[in-house]
Short mmCIF file of C-alpha atoms in Angstrom, two decimals:
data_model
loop_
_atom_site.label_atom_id
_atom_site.label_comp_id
_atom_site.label_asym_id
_atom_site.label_seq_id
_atom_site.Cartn_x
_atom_site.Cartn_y
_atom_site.Cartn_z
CA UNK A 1 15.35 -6.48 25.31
CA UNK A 2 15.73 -9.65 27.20
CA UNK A 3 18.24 -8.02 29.20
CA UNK A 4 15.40 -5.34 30.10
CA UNK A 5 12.45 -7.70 30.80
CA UNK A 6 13.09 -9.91 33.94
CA UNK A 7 10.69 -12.09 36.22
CA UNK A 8 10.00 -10.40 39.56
CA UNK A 9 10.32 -13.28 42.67
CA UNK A 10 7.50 -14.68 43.52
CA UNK A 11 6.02 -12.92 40.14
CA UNK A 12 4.72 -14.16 36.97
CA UNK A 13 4.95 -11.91 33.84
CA UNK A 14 7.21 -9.68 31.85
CA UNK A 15 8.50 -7.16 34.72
CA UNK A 16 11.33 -4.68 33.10
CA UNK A 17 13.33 -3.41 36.01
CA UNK A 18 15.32 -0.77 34.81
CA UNK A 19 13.29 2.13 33.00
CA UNK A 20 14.11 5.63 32.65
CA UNK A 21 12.54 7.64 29.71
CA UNK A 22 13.93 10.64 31.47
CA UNK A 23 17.02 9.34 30.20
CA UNK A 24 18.11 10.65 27.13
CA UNK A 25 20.50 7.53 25.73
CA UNK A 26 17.99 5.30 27.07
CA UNK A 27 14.79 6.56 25.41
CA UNK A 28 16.58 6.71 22.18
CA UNK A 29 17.21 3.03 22.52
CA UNK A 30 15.12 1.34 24.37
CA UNK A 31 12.81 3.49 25.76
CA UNK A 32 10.74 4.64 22.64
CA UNK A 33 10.28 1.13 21.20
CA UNK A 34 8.74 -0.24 24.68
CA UNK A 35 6.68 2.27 24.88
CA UNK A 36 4.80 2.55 21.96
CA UNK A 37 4.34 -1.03 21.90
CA UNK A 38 2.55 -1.06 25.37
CA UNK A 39 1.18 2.02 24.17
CA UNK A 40 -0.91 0.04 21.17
CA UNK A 41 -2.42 -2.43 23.45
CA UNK A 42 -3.47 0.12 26.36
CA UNK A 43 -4.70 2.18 23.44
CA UNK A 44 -7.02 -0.92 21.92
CA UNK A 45 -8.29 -1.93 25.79
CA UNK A 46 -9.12 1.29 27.03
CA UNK A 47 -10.98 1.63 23.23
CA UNK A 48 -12.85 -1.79 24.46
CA UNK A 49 -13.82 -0.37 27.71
CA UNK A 50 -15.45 2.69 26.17
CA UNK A 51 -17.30 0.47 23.88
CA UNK A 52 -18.67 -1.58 26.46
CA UNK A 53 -19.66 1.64 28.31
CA UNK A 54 -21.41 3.24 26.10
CA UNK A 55 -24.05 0.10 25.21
CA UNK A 56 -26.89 1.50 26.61
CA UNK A 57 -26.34 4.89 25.29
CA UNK A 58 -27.70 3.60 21.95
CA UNK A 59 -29.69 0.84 23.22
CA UNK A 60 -32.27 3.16 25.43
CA UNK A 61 -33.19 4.57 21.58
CA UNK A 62 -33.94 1.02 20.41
CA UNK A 63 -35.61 -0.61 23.60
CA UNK A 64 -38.83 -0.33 21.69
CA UNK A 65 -37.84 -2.51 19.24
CA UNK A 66 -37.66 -5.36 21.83
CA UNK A 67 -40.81 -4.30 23.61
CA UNK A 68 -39.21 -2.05 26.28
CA UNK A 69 -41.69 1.31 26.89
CA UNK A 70 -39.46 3.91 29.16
CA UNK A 71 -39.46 6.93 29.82
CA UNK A 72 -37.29 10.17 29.22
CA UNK A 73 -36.65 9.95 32.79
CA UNK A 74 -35.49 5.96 32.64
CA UNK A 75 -33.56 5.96 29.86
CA UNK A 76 -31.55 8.89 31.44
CA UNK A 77 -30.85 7.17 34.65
CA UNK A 78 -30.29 3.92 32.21
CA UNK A 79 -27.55 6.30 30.84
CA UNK A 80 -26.29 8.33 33.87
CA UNK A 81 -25.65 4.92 35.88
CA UNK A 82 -23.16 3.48 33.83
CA UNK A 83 -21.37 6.96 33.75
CA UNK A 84 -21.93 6.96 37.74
CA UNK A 85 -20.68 3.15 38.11
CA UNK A 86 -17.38 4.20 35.68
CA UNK A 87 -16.43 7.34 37.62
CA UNK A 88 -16.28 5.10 41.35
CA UNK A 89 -14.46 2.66 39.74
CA UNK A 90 -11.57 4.73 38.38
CA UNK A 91 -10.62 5.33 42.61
CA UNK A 92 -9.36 1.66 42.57
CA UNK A 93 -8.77 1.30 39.16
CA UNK A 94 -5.64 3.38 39.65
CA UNK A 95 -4.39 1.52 42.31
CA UNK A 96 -4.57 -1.90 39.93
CA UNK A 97 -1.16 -1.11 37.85
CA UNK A 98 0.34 -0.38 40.96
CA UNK A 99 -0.89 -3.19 42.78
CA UNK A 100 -0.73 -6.51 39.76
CA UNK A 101 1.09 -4.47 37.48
CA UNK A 102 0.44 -2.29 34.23
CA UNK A 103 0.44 -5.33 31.60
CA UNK A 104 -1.50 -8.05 34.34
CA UNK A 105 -3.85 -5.45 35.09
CA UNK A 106 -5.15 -4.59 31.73
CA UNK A 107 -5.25 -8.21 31.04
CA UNK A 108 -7.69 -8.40 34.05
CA UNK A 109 -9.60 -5.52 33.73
CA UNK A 110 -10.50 -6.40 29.77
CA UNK A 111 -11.40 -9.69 30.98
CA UNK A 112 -14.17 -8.11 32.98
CA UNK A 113 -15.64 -6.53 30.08
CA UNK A 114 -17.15 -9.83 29.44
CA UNK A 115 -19.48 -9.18 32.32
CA UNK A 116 -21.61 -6.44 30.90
CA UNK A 117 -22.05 -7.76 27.74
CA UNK A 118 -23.34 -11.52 28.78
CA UNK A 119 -25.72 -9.57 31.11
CA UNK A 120 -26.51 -7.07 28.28
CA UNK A 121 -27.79 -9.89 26.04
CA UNK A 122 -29.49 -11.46 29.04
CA UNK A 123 -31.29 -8.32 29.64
CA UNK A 124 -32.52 -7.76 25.79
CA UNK A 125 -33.66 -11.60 25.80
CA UNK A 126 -35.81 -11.13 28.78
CA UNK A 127 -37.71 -7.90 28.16
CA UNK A 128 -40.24 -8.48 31.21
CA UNK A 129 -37.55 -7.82 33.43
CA UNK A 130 -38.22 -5.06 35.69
CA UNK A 131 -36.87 -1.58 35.23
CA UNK A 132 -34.20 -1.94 38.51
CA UNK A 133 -32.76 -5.30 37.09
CA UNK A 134 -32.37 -3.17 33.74
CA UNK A 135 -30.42 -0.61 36.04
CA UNK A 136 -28.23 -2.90 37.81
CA UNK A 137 -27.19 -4.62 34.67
CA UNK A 138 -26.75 -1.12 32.99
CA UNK A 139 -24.86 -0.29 35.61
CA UNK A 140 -21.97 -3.38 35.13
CA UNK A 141 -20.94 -1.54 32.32
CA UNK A 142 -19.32 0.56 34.37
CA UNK A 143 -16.79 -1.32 34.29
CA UNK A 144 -15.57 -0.18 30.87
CA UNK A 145 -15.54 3.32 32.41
CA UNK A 146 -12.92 2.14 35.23
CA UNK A 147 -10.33 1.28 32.46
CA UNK A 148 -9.23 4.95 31.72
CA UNK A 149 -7.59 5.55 35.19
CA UNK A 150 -5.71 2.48 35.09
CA UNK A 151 -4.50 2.53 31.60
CA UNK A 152 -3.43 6.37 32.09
CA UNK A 153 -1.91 5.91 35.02
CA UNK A 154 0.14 3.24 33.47
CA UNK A 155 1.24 4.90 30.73
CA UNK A 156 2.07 7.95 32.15
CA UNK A 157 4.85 5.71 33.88
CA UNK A 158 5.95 4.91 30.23
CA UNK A 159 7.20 8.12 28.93
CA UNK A 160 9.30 10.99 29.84
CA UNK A 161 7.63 13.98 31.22
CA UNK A 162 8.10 16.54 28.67
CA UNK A 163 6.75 14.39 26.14
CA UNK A 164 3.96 13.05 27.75
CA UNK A 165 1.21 14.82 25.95
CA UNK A 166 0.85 13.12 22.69
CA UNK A 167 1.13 9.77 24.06
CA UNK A 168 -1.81 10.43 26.70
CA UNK A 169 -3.59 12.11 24.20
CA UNK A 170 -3.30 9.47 22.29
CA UNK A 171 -4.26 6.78 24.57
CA UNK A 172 -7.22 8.77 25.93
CA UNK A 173 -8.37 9.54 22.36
CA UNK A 174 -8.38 5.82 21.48
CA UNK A 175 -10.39 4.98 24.40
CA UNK A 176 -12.71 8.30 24.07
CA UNK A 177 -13.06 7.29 19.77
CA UNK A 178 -14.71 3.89 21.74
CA UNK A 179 -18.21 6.04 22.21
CA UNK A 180 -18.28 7.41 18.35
CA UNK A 181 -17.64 3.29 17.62
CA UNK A 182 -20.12 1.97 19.68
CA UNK A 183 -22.63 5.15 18.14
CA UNK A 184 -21.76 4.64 14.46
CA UNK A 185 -21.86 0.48 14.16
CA UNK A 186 -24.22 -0.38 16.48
CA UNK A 187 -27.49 0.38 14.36
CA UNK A 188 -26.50 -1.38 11.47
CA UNK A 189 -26.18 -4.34 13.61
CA UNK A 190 -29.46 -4.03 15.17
CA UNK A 191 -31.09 -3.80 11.79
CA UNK A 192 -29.48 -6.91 10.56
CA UNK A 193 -29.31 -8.89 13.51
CA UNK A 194 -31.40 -7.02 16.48
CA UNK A 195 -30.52 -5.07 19.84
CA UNK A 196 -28.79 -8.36 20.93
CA UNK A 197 -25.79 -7.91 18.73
CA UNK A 198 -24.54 -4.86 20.61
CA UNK A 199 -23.70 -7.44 23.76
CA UNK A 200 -22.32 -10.64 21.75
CA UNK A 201 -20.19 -8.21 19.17
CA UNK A 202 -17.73 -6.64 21.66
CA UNK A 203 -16.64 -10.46 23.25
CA UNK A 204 -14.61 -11.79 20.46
CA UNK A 205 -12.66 -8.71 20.18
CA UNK A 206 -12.25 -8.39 24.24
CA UNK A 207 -10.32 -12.23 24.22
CA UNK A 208 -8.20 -10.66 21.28
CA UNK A 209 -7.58 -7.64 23.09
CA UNK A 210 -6.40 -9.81 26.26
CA UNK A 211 -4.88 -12.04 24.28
CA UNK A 212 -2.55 -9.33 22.64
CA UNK A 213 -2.06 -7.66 26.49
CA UNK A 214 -0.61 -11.38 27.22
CA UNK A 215 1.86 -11.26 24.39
CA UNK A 216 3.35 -7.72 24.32
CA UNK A 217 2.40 -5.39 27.18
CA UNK A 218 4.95 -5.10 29.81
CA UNK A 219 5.09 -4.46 33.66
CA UNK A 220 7.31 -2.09 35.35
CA UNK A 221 8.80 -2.67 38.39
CA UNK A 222 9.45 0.68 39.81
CA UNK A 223 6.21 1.54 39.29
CA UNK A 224 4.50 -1.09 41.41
CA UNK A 225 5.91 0.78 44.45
CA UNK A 226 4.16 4.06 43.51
CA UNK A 227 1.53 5.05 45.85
CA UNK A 228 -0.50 3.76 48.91
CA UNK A 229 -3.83 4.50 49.69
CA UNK A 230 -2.68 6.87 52.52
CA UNK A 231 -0.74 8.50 49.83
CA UNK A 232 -3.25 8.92 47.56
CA UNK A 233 -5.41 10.31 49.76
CA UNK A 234 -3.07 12.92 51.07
CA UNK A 235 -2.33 13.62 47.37
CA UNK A 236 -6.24 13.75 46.60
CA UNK A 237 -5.82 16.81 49.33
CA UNK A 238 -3.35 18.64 47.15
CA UNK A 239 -4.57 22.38 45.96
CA UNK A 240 -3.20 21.70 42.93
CA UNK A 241 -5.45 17.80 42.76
CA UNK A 242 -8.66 19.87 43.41
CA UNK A 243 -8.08 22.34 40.92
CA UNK A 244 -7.08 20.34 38.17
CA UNK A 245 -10.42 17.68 39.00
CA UNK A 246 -12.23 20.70 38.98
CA UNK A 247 -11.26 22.12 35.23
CA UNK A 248 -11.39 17.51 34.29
CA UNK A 249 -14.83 18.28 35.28
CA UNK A 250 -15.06 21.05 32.49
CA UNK A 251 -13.70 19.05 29.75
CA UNK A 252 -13.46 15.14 30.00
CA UNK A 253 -17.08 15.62 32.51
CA UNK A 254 -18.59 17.78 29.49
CA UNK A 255 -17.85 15.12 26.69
CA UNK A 256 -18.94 11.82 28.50
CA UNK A 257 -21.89 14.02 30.01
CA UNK A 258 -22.39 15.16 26.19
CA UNK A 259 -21.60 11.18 24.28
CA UNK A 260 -24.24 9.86 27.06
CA UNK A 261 -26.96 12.06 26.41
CA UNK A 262 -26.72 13.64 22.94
CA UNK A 263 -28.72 11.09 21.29
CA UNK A 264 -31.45 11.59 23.68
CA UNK A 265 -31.33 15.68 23.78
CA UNK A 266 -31.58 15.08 19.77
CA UNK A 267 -34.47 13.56 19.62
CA UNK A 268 -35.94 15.37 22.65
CA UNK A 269 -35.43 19.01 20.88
CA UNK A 270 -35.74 17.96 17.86
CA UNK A 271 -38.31 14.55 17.17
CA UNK A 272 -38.16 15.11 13.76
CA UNK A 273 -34.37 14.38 13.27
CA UNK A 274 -33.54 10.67 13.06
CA UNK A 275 -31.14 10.99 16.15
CA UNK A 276 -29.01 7.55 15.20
CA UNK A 277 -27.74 9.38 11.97
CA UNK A 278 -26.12 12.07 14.11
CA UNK A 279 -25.41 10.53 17.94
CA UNK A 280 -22.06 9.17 17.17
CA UNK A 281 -20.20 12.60 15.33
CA UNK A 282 -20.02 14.19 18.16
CA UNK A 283 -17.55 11.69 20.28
CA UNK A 284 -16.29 11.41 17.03
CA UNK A 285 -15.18 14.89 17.02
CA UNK A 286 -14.23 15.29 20.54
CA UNK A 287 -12.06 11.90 20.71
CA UNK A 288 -10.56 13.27 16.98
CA UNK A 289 -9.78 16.58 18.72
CA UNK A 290 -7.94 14.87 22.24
CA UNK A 291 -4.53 14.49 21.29
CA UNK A 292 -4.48 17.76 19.06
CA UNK A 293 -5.11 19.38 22.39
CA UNK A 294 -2.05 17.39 23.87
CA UNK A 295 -0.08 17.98 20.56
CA UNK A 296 -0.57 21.76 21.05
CA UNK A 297 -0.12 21.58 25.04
CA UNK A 298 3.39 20.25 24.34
CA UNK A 299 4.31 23.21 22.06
CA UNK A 300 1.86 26.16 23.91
CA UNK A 301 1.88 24.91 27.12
CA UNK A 302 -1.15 23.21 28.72
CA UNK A 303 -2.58 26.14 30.75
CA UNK A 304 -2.53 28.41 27.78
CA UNK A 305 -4.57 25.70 25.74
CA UNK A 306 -6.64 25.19 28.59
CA UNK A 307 -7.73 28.68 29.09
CA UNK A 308 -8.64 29.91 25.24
CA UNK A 309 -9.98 25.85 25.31
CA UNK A 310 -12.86 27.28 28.23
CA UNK A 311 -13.59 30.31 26.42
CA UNK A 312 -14.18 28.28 22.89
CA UNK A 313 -16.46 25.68 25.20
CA UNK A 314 -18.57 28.81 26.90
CA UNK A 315 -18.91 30.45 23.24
CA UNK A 316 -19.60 26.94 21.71
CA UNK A 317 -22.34 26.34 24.31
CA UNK A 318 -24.27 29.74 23.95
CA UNK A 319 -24.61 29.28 20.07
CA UNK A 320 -25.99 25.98 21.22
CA UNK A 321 -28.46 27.42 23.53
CA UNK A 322 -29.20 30.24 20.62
CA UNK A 323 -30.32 27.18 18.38
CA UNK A 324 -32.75 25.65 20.67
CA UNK A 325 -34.19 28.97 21.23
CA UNK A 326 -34.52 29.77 17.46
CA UNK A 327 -35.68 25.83 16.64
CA UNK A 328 -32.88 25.43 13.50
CA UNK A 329 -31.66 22.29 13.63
CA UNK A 330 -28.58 22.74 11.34
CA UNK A 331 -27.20 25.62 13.71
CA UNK A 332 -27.66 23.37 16.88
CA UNK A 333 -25.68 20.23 15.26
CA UNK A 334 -22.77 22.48 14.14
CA UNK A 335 -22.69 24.47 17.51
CA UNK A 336 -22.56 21.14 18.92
CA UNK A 337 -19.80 19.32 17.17
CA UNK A 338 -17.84 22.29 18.28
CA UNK A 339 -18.05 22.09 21.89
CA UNK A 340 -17.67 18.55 21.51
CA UNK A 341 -13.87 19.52 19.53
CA UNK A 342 -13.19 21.96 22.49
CA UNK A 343 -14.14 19.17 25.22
CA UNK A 344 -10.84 16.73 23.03
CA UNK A 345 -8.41 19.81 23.05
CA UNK A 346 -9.40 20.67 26.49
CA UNK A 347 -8.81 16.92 27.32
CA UNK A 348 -5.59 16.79 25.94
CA UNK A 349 -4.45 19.93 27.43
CA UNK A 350 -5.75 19.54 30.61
CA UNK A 351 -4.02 16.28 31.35
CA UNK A 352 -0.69 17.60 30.04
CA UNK A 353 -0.94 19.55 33.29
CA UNK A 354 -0.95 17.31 35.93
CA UNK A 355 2.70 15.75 35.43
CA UNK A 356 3.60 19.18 34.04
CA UNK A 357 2.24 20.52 37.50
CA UNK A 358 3.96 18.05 39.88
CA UNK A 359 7.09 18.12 38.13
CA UNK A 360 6.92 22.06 38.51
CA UNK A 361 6.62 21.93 41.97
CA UNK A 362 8.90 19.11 42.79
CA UNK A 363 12.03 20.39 41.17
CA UNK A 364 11.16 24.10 42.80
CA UNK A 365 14.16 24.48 45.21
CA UNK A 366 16.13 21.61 43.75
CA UNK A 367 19.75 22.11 42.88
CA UNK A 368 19.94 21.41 39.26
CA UNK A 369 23.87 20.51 39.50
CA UNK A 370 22.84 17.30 41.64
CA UNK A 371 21.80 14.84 39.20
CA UNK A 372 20.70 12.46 42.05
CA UNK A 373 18.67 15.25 43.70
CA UNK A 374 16.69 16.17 40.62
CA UNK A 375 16.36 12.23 39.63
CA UNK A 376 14.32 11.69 43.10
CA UNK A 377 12.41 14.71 42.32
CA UNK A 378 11.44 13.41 38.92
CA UNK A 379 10.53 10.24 41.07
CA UNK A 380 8.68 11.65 43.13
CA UNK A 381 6.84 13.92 40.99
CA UNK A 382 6.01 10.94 38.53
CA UNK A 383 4.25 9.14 41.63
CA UNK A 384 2.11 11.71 42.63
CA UNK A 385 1.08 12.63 39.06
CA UNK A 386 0.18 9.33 38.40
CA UNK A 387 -2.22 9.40 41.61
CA UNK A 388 -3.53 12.55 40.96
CA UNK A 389 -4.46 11.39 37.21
CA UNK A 390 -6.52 8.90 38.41
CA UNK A 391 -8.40 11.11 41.29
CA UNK A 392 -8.50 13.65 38.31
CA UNK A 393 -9.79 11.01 36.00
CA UNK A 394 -13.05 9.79 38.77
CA UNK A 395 -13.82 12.71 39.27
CA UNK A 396 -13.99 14.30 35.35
CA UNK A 397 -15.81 11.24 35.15
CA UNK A 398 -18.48 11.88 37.98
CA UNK A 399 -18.62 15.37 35.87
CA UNK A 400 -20.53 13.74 33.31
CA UNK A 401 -23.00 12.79 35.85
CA UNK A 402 -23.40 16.12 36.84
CA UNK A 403 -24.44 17.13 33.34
CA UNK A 404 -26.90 14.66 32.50
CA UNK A 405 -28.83 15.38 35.79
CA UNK A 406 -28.57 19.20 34.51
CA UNK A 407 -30.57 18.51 31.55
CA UNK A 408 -32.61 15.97 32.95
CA UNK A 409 -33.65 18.61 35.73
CA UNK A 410 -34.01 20.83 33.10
CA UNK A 411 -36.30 18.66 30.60
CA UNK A 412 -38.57 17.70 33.85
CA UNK A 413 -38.77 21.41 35.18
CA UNK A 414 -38.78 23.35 31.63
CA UNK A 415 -39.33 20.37 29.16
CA UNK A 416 -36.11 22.59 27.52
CA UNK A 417 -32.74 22.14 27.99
CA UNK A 418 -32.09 25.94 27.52
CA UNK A 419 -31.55 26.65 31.31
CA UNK A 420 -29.08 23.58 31.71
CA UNK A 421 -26.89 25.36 28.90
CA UNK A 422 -27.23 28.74 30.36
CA UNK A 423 -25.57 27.10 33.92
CA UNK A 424 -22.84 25.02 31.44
CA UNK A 425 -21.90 28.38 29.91
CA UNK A 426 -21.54 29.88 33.21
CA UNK A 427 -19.39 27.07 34.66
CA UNK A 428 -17.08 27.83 31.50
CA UNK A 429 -16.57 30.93 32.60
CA UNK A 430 -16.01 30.42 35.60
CA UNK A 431 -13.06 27.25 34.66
CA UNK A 432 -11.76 30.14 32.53
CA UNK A 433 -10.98 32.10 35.40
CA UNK A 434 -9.82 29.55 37.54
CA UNK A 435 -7.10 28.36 35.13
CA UNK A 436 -5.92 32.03 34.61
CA UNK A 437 -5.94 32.95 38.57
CA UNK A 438 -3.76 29.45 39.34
CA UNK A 439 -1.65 28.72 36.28
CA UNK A 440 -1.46 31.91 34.49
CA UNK A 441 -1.12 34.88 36.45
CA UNK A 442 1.97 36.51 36.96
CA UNK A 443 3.29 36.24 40.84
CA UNK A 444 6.49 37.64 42.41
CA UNK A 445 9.42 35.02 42.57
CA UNK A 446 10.23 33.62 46.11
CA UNK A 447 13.70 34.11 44.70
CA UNK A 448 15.41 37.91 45.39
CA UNK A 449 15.65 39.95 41.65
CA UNK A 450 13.60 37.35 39.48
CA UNK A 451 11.01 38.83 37.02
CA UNK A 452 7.40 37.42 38.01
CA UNK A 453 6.80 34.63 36.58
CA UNK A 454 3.46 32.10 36.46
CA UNK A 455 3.34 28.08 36.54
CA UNK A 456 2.77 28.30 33.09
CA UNK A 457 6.24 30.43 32.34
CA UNK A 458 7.88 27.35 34.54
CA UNK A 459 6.42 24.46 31.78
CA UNK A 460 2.80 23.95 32.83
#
């Protein structure tokens, strides 16, 4: 190990030069150790960041208790802002491991989690402030939302291709389980302590969490070198990019769209429901589900998962829009959690794809006999992936903003969110299609006498 971690010139830190996990030998005795430890502490930041994002999502039910009268219409914007904020930020987010390096990065970006919080409990100490102070300091907690593409894009560096699923399943799961945390403890607090506690709690724990990024996170050389901003945008240009931000959309866009505004759909349909007993099962469920979708990706294949995933989501969210019509309350929370466990497994499968996808293609026309040939194409195909995972990520992301303004349209033009529901199962169906038509249909072989063959056949 001390042979592995080095000092770059003219760098501070714990900089490994050599790393490999494509390497058999060397994942078997290095590799796998490393990574699961850097692993842990991406896994416990990017939680951290999804706690801090996901503070006003349960404060906007509780303003009253501080003297705060909104709106429906404010407190959505108080919760589509943050979601807004996050999505931008994951752009140059993903450039920050590539740029400081994966372990001084995180260190950085949990250190300015402290940000939303101090303003948070400014905010809920000063209740005359006016409603577009509230929105700017909402929107700081955006910052919590930024450390997905960075800690993904890390750890995608971490691990060997083919067995890349569970770990960013994992790592996304831990993050996405931050919402169901910040749901579930939060009103406990403010009973015993007040809306205040949900800014001062997270700070201690954000100082441990750097603290622990200090001590045993590592950065990797190779991977500072990865991509420009040229070549991210060219990459951002990819058919393969906009497809695969497009089905993010579907599933990581449905459950952030979903975590934000669940608790206020809740008590919207249904004001007779206590909606703080409930709002936290469904991220929950969805963040439970993530790396069971990248489990099964691994063995099924990501597209396949992907494409029975959409169908599940589009059934899931017609038996929602059947309870709402029929006013049963029991039928509507179970139809619910469902989607929510098809949004993880499409998570997890989806993002299985995009190395899966860029390896595909980069090894297509490769001689297999030249080891140094296919190594650069592994290269390669790890750097783009890594882009695209954050430009994936921002944009899945911006998803979410796209479904809260759905139902907010919806509640202002219907005062139901039955014609939002009816467009969500439509989009479903049409993500189902699109991942059959690209990854799973069957297409001649450029190559003379091959059967046809789709991406999925080839791995993705």
């Amino acid at each position: 190990m001390a042979a592995l971690e080095r000092r770059r010139d003219g760098r501070r830190g714990r900089w490994i030069e050599h790393w490999d996990p494509d390497d058999e030998q060397f994942w078997a005795t290095t590799g796998r150790k490393v990574a699961r430890r850097n692993l842990v502490w991406s896994i416990v930041t990017e939680h951290l960041g999804f706690c801090v994002w996901l503070l006003w999502s349960i404060a906007v039910i509780n303003l009253d208790t501080v003297g705060v009268a909104l709106s429906v219409n404010e407190k959505l914007w108080l919760t589509t802002l943050p979601n807004l904020v996050g999505a931008a930020l994951r752009i140059p987010y993903t450039f920050g491991p590539a740029r400081f390096g994966g372990r001084n990065f995180t260190i950085i970006s949990a250190g300015l989690l402290f940000i939303p919080c101090g303003l948070f409990v400014y905010a809920i100490e000063n209740p005359s402030i006016p409603f577009w102070a509230l929105l700017l300091i909402a929107a700081t907690t955006g910052l919590g939302g930024g450390n997905f593409a960075s800690s993904m894009s890390n750890i995608t560096h971490f691990y060997p291709t083919a067995r890349q699923g569970l770990p960013l399943g994992l790592n996304a799961a831990g993050g996405n389980v931050g919402v169901s945390v910040t749901q579930v403890t939060m009103p406990p607090l403010i009973v015993a302590f007040g809306l205040v506690a949900v800014g001062w709690v997270w700070m201690p724990l954000i100082l441990v969490a750097a603290a622990g990024t200090y001590l045993f996170m590592n950065n990797l050389m190779h991977a500072t070198s990865a991509y420009t901003v040229r070549e991210m945008a060219g990459i951002s240009r990819k058919p393969h990019t906009i497809v695969m931000s497009v089905l993010y959309v579907g599933t990581f866009g449905s459950f952030i769209g979903y975590s934000f505004s669940f608790g206020i759909l809740i008590k919207n349909q249904f004001p007779d429901i206590k909606a703080v007993d409930f709002i936290w099962l469904g991220a929950l469920v969805g963040s439970a589900a993530r790396p069971v979708g990248g489990w099964l990706a691994d063995r099924l294949g990501g597209a396949r998962v992907t494409f029975w995933t959409f169908l599940a989501m589009g059934s899931g969210i017609i038996a929602v829009w059947s309870a709402v019509e029929a006013r049963r309350w029991p039928y509507f929370l179970a139809a619910f959690l469902w989607v929510f466990a098809t949004t993880g497994i499409g998570n997890g499968s989806a993002y299985k794809m995009i190395p899966a996808v860029f390896r595909t293609k980069a090894l297509d026309g490769v001689d297999g006999d030249d080891p140094a040939a296919v190594a650069a194409a592994l290269a390669a195909a790890r750097r783009k992936a890594a882009a695209a995972i954050g430009i994936t990520s921002a944009i899945g992301a911006f998803g979410g903003v796209l479904i809260q303004q759905t139902f907010r349209i919806s509640l202002e033009q219907t005062a139901s969110i039955s014609a939002a529901l009816i467009v969500l199962a439509v989009f479903y169906g049409l993500c189902t299609a699109l991942t059959w038509v690209v990854y799973l249909r069957r297409r001649p072989s450029p190559r003379v006498g091959e059967p046809l063959r789709s991406l999925a056949d080839a791995g993705v």
